[in-house]
CSV table of C-alpha atoms and ligand atoms in Angstrom, one decimal:
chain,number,residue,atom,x,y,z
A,12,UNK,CA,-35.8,50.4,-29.3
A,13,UNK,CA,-37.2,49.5,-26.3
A,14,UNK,CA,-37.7,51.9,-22.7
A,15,UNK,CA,-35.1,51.0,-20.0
A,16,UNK,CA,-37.5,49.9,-17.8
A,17,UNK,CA,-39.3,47.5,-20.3
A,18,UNK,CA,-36.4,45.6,-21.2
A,19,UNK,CA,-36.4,42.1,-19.3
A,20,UNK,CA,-33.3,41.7,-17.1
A,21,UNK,CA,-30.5,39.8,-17.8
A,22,UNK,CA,-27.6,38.2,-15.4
A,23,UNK,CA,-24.1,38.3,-17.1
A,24,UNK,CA,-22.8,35.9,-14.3
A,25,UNK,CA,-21.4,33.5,-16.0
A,26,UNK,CA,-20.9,35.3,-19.5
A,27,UNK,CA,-18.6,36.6,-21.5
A,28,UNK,CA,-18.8,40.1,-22.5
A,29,UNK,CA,-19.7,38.5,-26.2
A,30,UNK,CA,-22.1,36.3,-24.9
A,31,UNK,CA,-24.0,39.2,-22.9
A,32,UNK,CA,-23.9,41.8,-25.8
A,33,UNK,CA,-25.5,38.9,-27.8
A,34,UNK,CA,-28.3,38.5,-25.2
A,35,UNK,CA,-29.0,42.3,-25.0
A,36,UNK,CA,-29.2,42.6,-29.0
A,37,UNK,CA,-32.0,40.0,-28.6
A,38,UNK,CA,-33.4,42.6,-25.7
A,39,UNK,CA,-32.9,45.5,-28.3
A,40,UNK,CA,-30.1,46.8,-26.5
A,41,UNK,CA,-26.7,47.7,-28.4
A,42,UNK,CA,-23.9,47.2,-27.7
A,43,UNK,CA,-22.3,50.1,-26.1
A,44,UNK,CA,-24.9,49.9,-23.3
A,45,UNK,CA,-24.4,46.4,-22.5
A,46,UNK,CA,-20.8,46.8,-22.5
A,47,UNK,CA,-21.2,49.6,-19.8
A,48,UNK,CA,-23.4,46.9,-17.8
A,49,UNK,CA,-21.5,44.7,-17.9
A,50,UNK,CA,-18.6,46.4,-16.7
A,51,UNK,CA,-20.7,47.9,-14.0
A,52,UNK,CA,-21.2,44.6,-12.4
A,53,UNK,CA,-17.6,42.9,-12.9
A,54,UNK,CA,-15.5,46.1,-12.1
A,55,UNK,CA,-18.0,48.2,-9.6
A,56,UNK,CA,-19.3,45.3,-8.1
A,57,UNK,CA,-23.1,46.8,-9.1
A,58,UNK,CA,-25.8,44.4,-8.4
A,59,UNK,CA,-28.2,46.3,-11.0
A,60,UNK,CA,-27.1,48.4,-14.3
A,61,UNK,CA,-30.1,47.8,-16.7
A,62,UNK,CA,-30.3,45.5,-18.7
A,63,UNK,CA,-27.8,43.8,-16.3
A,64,UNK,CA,-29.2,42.5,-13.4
A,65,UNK,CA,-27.5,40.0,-10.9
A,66,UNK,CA,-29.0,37.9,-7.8
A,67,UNK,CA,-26.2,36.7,-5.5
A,68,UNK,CA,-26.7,33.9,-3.4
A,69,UNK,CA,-27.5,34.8,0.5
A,70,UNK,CA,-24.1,33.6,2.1
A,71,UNK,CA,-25.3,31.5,5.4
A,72,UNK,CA,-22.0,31.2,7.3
A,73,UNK,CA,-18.5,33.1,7.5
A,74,UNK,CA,-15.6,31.8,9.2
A,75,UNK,CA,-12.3,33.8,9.6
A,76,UNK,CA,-9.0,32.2,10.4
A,77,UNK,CA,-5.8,33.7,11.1
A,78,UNK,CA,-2.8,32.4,9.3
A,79,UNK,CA,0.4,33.9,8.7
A,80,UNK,CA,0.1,35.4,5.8
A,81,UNK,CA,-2.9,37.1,7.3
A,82,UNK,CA,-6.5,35.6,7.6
A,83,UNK,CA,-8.4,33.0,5.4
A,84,UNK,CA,-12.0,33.6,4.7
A,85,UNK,CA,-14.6,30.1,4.2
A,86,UNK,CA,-18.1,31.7,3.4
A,87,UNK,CA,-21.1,29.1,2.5
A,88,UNK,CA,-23.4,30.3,0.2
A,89,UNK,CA,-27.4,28.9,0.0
A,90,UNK,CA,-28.2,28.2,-3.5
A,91,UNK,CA,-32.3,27.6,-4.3
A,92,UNK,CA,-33.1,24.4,-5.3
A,93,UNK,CA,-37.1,23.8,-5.4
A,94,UNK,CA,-36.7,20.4,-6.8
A,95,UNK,CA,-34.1,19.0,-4.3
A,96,UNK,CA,-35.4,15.3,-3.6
A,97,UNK,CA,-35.0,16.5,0.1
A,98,UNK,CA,-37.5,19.3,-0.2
A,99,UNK,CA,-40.6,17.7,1.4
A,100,UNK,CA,-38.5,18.0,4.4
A,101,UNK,CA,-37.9,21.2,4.5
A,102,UNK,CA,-34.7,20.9,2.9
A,103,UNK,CA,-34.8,23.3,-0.8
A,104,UNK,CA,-31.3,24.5,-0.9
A,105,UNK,CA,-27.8,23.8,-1.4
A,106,UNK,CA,-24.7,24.9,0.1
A,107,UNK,CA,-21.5,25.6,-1.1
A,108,UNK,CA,-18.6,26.8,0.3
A,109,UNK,CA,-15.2,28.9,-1.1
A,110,UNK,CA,-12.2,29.9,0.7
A,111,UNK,CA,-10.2,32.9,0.6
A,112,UNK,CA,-6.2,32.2,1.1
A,113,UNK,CA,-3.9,35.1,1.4
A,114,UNK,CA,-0.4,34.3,0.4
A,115,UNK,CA,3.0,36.1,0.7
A,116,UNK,CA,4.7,35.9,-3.1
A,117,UNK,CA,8.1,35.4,-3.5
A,118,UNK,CA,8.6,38.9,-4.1
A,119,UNK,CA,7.1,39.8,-1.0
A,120,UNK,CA,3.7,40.4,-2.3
A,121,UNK,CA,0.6,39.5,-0.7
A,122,UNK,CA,-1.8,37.9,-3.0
A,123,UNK,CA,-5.6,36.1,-2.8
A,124,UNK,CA,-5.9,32.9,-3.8
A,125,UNK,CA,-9.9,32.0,-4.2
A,126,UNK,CA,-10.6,28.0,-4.1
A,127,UNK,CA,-13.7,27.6,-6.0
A,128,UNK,CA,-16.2,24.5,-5.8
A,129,UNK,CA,-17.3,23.0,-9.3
A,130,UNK,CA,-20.0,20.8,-7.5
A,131,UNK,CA,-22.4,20.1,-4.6
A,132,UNK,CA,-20.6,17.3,-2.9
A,133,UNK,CA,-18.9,14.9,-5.3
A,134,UNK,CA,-19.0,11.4,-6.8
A,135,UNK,CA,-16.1,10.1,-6.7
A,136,UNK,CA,-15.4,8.5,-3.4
A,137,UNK,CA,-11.7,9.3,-2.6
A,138,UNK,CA,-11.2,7.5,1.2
A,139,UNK,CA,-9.6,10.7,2.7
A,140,UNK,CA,-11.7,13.6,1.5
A,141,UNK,CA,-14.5,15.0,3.7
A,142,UNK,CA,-16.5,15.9,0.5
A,143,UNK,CA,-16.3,12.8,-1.1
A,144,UNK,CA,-18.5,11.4,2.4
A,145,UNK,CA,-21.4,13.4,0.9
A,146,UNK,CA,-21.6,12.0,-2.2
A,147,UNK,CA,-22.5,13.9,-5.7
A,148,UNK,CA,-25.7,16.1,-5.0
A,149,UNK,CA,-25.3,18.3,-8.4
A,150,UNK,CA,-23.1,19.7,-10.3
A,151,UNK,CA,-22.9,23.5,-10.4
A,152,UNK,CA,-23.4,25.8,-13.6
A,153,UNK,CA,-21.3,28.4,-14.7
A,154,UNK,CA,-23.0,31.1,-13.3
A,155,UNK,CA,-22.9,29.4,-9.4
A,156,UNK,CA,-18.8,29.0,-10.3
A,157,UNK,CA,-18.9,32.4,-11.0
A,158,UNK,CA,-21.0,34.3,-8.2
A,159,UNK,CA,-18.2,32.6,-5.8
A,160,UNK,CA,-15.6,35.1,-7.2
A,161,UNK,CA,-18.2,37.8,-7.1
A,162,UNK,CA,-19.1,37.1,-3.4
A,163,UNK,CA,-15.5,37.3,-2.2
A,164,UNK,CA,-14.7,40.2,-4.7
A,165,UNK,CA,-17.4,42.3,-3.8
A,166,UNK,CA,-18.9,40.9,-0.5
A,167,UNK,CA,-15.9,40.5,0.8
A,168,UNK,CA,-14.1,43.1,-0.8
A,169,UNK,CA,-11.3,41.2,-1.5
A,170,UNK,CA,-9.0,41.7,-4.1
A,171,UNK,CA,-8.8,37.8,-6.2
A,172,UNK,CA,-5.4,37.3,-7.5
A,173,UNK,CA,-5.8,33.8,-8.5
A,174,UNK,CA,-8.6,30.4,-8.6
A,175,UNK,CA,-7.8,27.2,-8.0
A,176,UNK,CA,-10.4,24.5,-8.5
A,177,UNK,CA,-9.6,22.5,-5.5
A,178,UNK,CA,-13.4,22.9,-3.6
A,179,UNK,CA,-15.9,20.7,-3.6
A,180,UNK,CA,-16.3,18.3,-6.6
A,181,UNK,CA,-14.3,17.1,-9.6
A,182,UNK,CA,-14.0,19.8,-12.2
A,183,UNK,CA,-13.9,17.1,-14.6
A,184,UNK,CA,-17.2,15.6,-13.9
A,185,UNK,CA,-18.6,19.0,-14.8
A,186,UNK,CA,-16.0,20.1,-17.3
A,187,UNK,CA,-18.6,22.1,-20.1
A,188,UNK,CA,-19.6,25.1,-17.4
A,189,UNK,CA,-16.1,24.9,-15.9
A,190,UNK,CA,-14.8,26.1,-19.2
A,191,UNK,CA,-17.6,28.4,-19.2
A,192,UNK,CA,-17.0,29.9,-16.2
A,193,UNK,CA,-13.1,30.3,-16.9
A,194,UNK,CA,-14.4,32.3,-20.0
A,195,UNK,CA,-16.4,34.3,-17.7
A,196,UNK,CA,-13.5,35.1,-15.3
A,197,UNK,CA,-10.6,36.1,-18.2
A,198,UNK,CA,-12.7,38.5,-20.4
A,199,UNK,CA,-10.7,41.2,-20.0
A,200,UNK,CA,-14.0,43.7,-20.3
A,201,UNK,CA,-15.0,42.2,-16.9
A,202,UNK,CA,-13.3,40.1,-14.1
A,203,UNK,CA,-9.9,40.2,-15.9
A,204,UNK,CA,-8.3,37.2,-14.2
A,205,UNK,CA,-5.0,35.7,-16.0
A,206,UNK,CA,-5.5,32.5,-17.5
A,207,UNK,CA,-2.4,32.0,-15.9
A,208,UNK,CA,-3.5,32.5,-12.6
A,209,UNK,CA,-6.4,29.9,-13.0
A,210,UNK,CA,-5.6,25.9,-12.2
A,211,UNK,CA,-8.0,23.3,-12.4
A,212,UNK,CA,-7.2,20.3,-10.3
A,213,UNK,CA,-8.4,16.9,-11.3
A,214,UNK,CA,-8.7,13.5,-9.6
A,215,UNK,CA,-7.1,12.3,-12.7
A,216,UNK,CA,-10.0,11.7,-15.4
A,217,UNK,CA,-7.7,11.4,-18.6
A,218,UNK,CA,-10.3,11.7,-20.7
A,219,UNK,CA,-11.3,15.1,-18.6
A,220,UNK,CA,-7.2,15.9,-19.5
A,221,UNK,CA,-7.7,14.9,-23.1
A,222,UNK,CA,-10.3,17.8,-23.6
A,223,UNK,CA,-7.7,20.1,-21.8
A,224,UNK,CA,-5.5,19.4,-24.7
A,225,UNK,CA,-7.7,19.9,-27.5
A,226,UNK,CA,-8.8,23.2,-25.1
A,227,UNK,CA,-5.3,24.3,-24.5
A,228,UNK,CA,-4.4,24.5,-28.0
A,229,UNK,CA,-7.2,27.2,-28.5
A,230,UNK,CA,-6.0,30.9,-28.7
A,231,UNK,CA,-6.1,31.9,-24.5
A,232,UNK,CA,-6.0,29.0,-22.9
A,233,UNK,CA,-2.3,27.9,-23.6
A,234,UNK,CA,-1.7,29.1,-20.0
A,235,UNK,CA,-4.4,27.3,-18.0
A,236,UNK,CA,-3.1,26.3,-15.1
A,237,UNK,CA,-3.4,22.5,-14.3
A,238,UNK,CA,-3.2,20.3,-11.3
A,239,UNK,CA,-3.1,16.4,-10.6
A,240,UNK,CA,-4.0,15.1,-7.2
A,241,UNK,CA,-1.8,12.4,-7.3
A,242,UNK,CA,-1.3,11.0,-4.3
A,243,UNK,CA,-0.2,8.0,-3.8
A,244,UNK,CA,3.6,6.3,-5.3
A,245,UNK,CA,2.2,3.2,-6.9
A,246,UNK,CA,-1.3,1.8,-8.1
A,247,UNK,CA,-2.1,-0.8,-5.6
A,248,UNK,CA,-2.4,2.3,-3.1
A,249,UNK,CA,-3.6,5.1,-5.4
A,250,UNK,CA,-6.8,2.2,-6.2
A,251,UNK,CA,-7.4,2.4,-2.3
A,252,UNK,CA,-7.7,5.8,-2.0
A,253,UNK,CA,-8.6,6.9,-5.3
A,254,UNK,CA,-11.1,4.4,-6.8
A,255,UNK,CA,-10.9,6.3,-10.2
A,256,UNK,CA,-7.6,4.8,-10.4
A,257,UNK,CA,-9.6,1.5,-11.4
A,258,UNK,CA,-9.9,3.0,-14.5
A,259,UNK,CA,-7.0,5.2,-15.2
A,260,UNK,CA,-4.0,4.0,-13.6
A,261,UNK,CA,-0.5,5.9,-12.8
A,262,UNK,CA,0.7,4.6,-16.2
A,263,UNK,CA,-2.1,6.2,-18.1
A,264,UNK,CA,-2.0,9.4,-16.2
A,265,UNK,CA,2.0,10.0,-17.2
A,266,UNK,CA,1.2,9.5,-20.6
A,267,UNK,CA,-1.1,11.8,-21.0
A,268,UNK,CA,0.3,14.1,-18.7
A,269,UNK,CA,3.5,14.1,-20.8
A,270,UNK,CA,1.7,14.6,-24.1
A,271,UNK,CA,0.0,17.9,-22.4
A,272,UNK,CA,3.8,18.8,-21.3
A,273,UNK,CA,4.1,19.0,-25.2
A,274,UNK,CA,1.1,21.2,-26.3
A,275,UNK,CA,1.6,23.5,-23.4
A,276,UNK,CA,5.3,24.6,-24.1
A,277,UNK,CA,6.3,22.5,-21.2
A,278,UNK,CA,4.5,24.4,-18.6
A,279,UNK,CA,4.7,22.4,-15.1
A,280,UNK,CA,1.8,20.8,-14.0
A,281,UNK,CA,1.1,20.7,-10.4
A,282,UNK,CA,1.4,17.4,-8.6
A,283,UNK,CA,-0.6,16.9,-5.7
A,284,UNK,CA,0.3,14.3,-2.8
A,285,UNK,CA,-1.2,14.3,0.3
A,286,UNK,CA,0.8,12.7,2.9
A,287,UNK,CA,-1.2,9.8,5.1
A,288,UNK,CA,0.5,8.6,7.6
A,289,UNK,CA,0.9,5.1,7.6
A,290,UNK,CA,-0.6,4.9,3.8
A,291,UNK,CA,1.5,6.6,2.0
A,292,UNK,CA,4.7,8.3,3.6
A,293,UNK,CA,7.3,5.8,3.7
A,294,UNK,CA,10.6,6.7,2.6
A,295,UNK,CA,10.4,4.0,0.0
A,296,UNK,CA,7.0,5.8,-1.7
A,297,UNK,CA,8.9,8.7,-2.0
A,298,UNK,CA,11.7,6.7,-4.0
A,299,UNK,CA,8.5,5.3,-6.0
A,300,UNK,CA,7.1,8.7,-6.4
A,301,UNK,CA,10.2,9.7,-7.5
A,302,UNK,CA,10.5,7.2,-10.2
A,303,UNK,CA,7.2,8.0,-11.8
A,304,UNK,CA,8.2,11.7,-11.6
A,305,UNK,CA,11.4,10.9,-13.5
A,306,UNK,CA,10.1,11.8,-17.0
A,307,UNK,CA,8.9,15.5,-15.7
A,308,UNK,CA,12.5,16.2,-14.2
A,309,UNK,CA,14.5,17.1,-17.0
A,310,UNK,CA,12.0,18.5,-20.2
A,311,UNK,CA,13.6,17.8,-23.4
A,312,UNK,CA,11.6,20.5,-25.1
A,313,UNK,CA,13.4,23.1,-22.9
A,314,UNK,CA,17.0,22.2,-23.1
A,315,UNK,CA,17.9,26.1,-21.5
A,316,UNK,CA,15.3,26.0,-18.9
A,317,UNK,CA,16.8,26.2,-15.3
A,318,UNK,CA,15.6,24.5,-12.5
A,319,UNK,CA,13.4,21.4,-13.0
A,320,UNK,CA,9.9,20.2,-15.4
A,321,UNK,CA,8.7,18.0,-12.0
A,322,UNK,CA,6.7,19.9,-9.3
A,323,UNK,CA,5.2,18.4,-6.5
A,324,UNK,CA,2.6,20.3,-3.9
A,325,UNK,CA,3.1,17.8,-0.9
A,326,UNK,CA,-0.3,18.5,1.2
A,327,UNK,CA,-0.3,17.0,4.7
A,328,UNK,CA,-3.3,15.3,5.0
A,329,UNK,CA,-6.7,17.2,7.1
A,330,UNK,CA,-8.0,14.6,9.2
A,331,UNK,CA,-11.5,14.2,7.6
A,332,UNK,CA,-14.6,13.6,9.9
A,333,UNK,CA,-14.5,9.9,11.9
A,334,UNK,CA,-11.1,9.5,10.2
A,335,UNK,CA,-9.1,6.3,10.9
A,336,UNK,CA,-5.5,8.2,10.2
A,337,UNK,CA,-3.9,11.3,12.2
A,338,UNK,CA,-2.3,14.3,10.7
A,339,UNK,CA,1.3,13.9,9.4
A,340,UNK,CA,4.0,14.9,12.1
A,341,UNK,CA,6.2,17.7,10.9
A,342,UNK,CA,9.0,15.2,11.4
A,343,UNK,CA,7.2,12.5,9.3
A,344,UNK,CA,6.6,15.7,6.4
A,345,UNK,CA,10.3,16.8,6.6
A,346,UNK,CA,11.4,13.2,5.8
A,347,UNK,CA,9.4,12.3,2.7
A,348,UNK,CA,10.4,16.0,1.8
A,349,UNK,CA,14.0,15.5,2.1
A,350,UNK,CA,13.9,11.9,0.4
A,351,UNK,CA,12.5,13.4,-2.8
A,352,UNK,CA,14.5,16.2,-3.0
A,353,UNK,CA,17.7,14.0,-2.8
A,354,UNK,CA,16.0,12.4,-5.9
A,355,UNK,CA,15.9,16.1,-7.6
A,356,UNK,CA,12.1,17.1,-7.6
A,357,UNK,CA,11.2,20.3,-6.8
A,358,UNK,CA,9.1,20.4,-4.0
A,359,UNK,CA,6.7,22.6,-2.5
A,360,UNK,CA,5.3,22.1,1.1
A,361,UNK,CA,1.8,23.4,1.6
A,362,UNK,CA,1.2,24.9,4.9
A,363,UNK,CA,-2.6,23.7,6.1
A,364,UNK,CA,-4.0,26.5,6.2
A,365,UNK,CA,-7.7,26.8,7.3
A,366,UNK,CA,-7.8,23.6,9.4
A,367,UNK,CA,-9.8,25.2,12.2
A,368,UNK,CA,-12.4,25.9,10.3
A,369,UNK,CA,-12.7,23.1,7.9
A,370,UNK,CA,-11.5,25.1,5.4
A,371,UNK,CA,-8.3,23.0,4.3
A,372,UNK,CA,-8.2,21.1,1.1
A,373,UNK,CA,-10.3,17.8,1.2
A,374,UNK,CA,-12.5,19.4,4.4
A,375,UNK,CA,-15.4,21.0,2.5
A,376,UNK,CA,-18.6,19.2,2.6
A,377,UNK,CA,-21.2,21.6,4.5
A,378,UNK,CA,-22.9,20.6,7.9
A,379,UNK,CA,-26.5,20.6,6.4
A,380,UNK,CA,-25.8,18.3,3.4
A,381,UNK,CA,-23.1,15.9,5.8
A,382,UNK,CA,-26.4,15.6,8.8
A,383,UNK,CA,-28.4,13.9,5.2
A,384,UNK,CA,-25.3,11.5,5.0
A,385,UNK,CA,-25.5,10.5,8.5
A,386,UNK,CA,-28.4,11.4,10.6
A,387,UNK,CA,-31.1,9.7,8.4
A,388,UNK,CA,-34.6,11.6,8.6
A,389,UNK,CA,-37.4,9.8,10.4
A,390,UNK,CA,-39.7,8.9,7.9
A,391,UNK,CA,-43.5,7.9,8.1
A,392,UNK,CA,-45.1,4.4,8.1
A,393,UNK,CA,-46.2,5.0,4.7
A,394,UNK,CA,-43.2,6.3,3.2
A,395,UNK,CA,-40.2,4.6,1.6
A,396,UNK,CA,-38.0,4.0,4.4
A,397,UNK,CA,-34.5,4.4,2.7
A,398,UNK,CA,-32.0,6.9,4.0
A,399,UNK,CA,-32.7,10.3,2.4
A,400,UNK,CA,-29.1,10.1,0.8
A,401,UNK,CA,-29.9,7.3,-1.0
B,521,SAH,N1,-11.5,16.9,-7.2
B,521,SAH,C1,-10.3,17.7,-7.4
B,521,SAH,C2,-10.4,19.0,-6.6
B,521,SAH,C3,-10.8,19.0,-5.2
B,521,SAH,S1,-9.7,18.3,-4.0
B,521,SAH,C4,-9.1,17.0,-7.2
B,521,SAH,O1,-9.1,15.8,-6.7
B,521,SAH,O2,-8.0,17.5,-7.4
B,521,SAH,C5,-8.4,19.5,-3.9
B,521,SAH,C6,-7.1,18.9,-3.3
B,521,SAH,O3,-7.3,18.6,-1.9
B,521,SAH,C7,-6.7,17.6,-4.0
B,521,SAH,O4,-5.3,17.6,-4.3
B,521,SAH,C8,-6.9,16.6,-2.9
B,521,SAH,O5,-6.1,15.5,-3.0
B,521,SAH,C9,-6.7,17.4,-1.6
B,521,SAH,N2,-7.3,16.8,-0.4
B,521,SAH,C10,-8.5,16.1,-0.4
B,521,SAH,N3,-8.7,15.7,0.8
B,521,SAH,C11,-7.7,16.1,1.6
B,521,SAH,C12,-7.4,16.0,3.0
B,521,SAH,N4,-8.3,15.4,3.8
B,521,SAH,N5,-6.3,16.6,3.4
B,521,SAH,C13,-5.5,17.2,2.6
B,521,SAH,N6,-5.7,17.4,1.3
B,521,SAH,C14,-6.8,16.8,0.8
C-alpha cells in the first residue's frame, strides 16, 4: 500500500462518498480512510485530509445586505480558465456569484437559503434578466456547483439549510453535472442536505422536465424540489420575454408539469411569476394565470389533502441594467395578489431581497464579464475587429 505522502491527491468536491472511495481504491487507499477524508472536508470544513485534497476558488468580492430576516451574503468567486477566448487580454478567469438568504420559517426558525449558479452567464435570452445580457460563457461542472456551498459553509461559516438553483444559468442546459452535484450535496456521509430542501428552477425546457421524471422515480430523488419560472399569463407574452417559449409553449409546459404532479405523489411545484409592470400585471393576466393554474388547484390524487396543489412565488421584478420597465409598486403587487387569490391559488409574495447589491433574482451577471458585453476591447489593425463577446 502506498506511503501517505506518495499517494496523488484527490478533490471529493463534487463526489459522492461512493464515487471518492472508488477513486482512492485506484490510489491504494481503503476505504475506511477515505471515508474519514472525506468526512473531514464536508463536515470539518478541512481543506487537506490525505488523500483528500480540495482547492477553493479565491472569492473576489463580498457584499452584505441587511434584510429583515437578518443579512444576505453575495460573494463572487474567480474560477481559472486558461483557455478563455478573452485570455490574450488579460482576461483568464471566470466569475460567479452565490447568495446567501436568511429566512424566518413558519415556526419561527431562522434558516439559510444558498442560490447557486449552474452556469457562467446563460443562453437563453429572457428580456428581463441581467444574466441573460451576458450571454452563455460556460457551463459549470459539478465540482464549481459544489465549492459554492463549501465557500458559504465554511468561508462564510454559514449554516446551509436549503439550495435553490435560481443563479446564474439554466440548470437545464447543464442538467448531467447538476444531477451530479445534487448527489454530491445529499450523501449523507458528507454535506447531508435533504433532497427536500433542494429546488431546481427551470426556464421551462420540457425535455430538461422529462429527465426529472425518469430522475424522480429513482430511489432519493422523489423529493427534489422543482421550480417553473413562468411568468407571463398567456403565450403571446411568455414568447416576448421568454424566447424558449417558441419552442415549448404554456400548453406543453402544463402537460408535462401535470404528468410530474403524478410521479411525484403530487408534490407542488413552484410557479414563478415575476411581475412587470405594464407587461404582465393586469388584473385580467392574473384571471389568465389563473386559468392555466386551474388543473394544479384541486389534485385528484390527493382527495384528503388540505389547502391547495397550485402555488405561485409572485417575484416583483429587479429592474435589470438599462431596463425599459420600473419596479412593481406595492399597490400594483397587492392587486395582482388579491386577484388570484379570489380565484383560490395559493400565493406566496417574495420580498426582494438583495436588491442593493444586485443580489435579487434575475440580477446576477458579474461586472467583469457584463464590461465584455458592452465596452468592447480596442483591438489592433491587424486583429479581427468583432466585439470580444461575439
Ligand atoms: N434559469 C432558471 C434559474 C435562474 S432565474 C430559471 O429561469 O428559473 C431564477 C428566478 O429569477 C426565475 O424565476 C426568474 O424568472 C427570476 N428573475 C429573473 N430576472 C428577474 C428580475 N429581473 N427580477 C425578478 N426576478 C427575476
Amino acid at each position: 500500500m502506498a506511503l501517505a505522502d506518495e499517494i496523488s491527491p484527490i478533490s471529493p468536491i463534487g463526489m459522492t462518498l461512493q464515487a471518492f472511495v472508488d477513486a482512492c481504491a485506484d490510489e491504494g487507499v481503503g476505504k475506511g480512510r477515505a471515508k474519514e477524508a472525506y468526512q473531514a472536508v464536508f463536515r470539518e470544513g478541512k481543506t487537506s485530509s490525505a488523500p483528500a485534497k480540495i482547492t477553493m476558488p479565491e472569492i473576489v468580492t463580498r457584499q452584505e445586505e441587511p434584510v429583515n430576516e437578518g443579512v444576505t451574503v453575495k460573494f463572487v468567486q474567480r474560477l481559472p480558465n486558461p483557455s478563455h477566448k478573452l485570455a490574450r487580454h488579460g482576461i483568464d478567469f471566470d466569475d460567479i456569484e452565490s447568495v446567501i438568504i436568511p429566512m424566518i420559517g413558519r415556526s419561527g426558525r431562522k434558516t439559510h437559503t444558498l442560490c447557486v449558479s449552474s452556469q457562467v452567464g446563460c443562453a437563453l435570452g429572457c428580456d428581463f434578466c441581467e444574466t441573460a445580457q451576458m450571454g452563455l460563457i460556460r457551463s459549470l461542472s459539478a465540482s464549481e456547483i459544489v465549492a459554492q456551498w463549501w465557500a458559504a459553509r465554511f468561508i462564510e461559516g454559514i449554516e446551509i439549510d436549503n439550495i435553490v438553483f435560481m443563479g446564474m444559468g439554466e440548470p437545464m442546459d447543464n442538467l448531467d453535472e447538476v444531477l451530479t452535484a445534487i448527489e454530491c450535496l445529499t450523501d449523507r456521509t458528507g454535506a447531508s442536505i435533504p433532497m427536500a430542501n433542494i429546488t431546481i428552477s427551470t426556464v421551462g425546457r420540457v425535455d430538461g422536465l422529462r429527465r426529472i421524471k425518469e430522475q424522480v422515480q429513482k430511489p432519493g430523488w422523489k423529493r427534489l424540489g422543482l421550480a417553473l419560472s413562468l411568468n407571463a399569463s398567456n403565450d403571446e407574452v411568455r414568447s416576448k420575454l421568454m424566447p424558449i417559449n417558441k419552442k415549448w409553449n404554456m400548453q406543453q409546459l402544463q402537460d408535462i408539469l401535470l404528468e410530474l404532479r403524478e410521479v411525484r405523489g403530487g408534490r407542488k411545484i413552484m410557479i414563478e411569476y415575476v411581475l412587470i409592470p405594464g407587461v404582465n400585471n393586469e388584473l385580467e393576466h392574473a384571471d389568465e394565470l389563473a386559468a392555466w393554474m386551474n388543473p394544479f388547484l384541486k389534485d385528484p390524487t390527493r382527495e384528503k389533502a388540505k389547502g391547495h396543489g397550485g402555488l405561485l412565488n409572485v417575484i416583483p421584478y429587479n429592474p435589470r441594467r438599462d431596463s425599459p420597465w420600473p419596479a412593481p409598486t406595492e399597490e400594483q403587487v397587492d392587486a395582482f395578489v388579491e386577484r388570484l387569490v379570489s380565484h383560490g391559488v395559493f400565493v406566496n409574495r417574495r420580498r426582494t431581497k438583495g436588491r442593493d447589491t444586485m443580489a435579487a433574482c434575475g440580477q446576477l451577471g458579474t461586472a467583469e464579464i457584463r464590461k465584455r458585453k458592452f465596452v468592447p476591447v480596442k483591438l489592433s489593425a491587424s486583429e479581427d475587429q468583432s466585439t470580444p463577446d461575439a
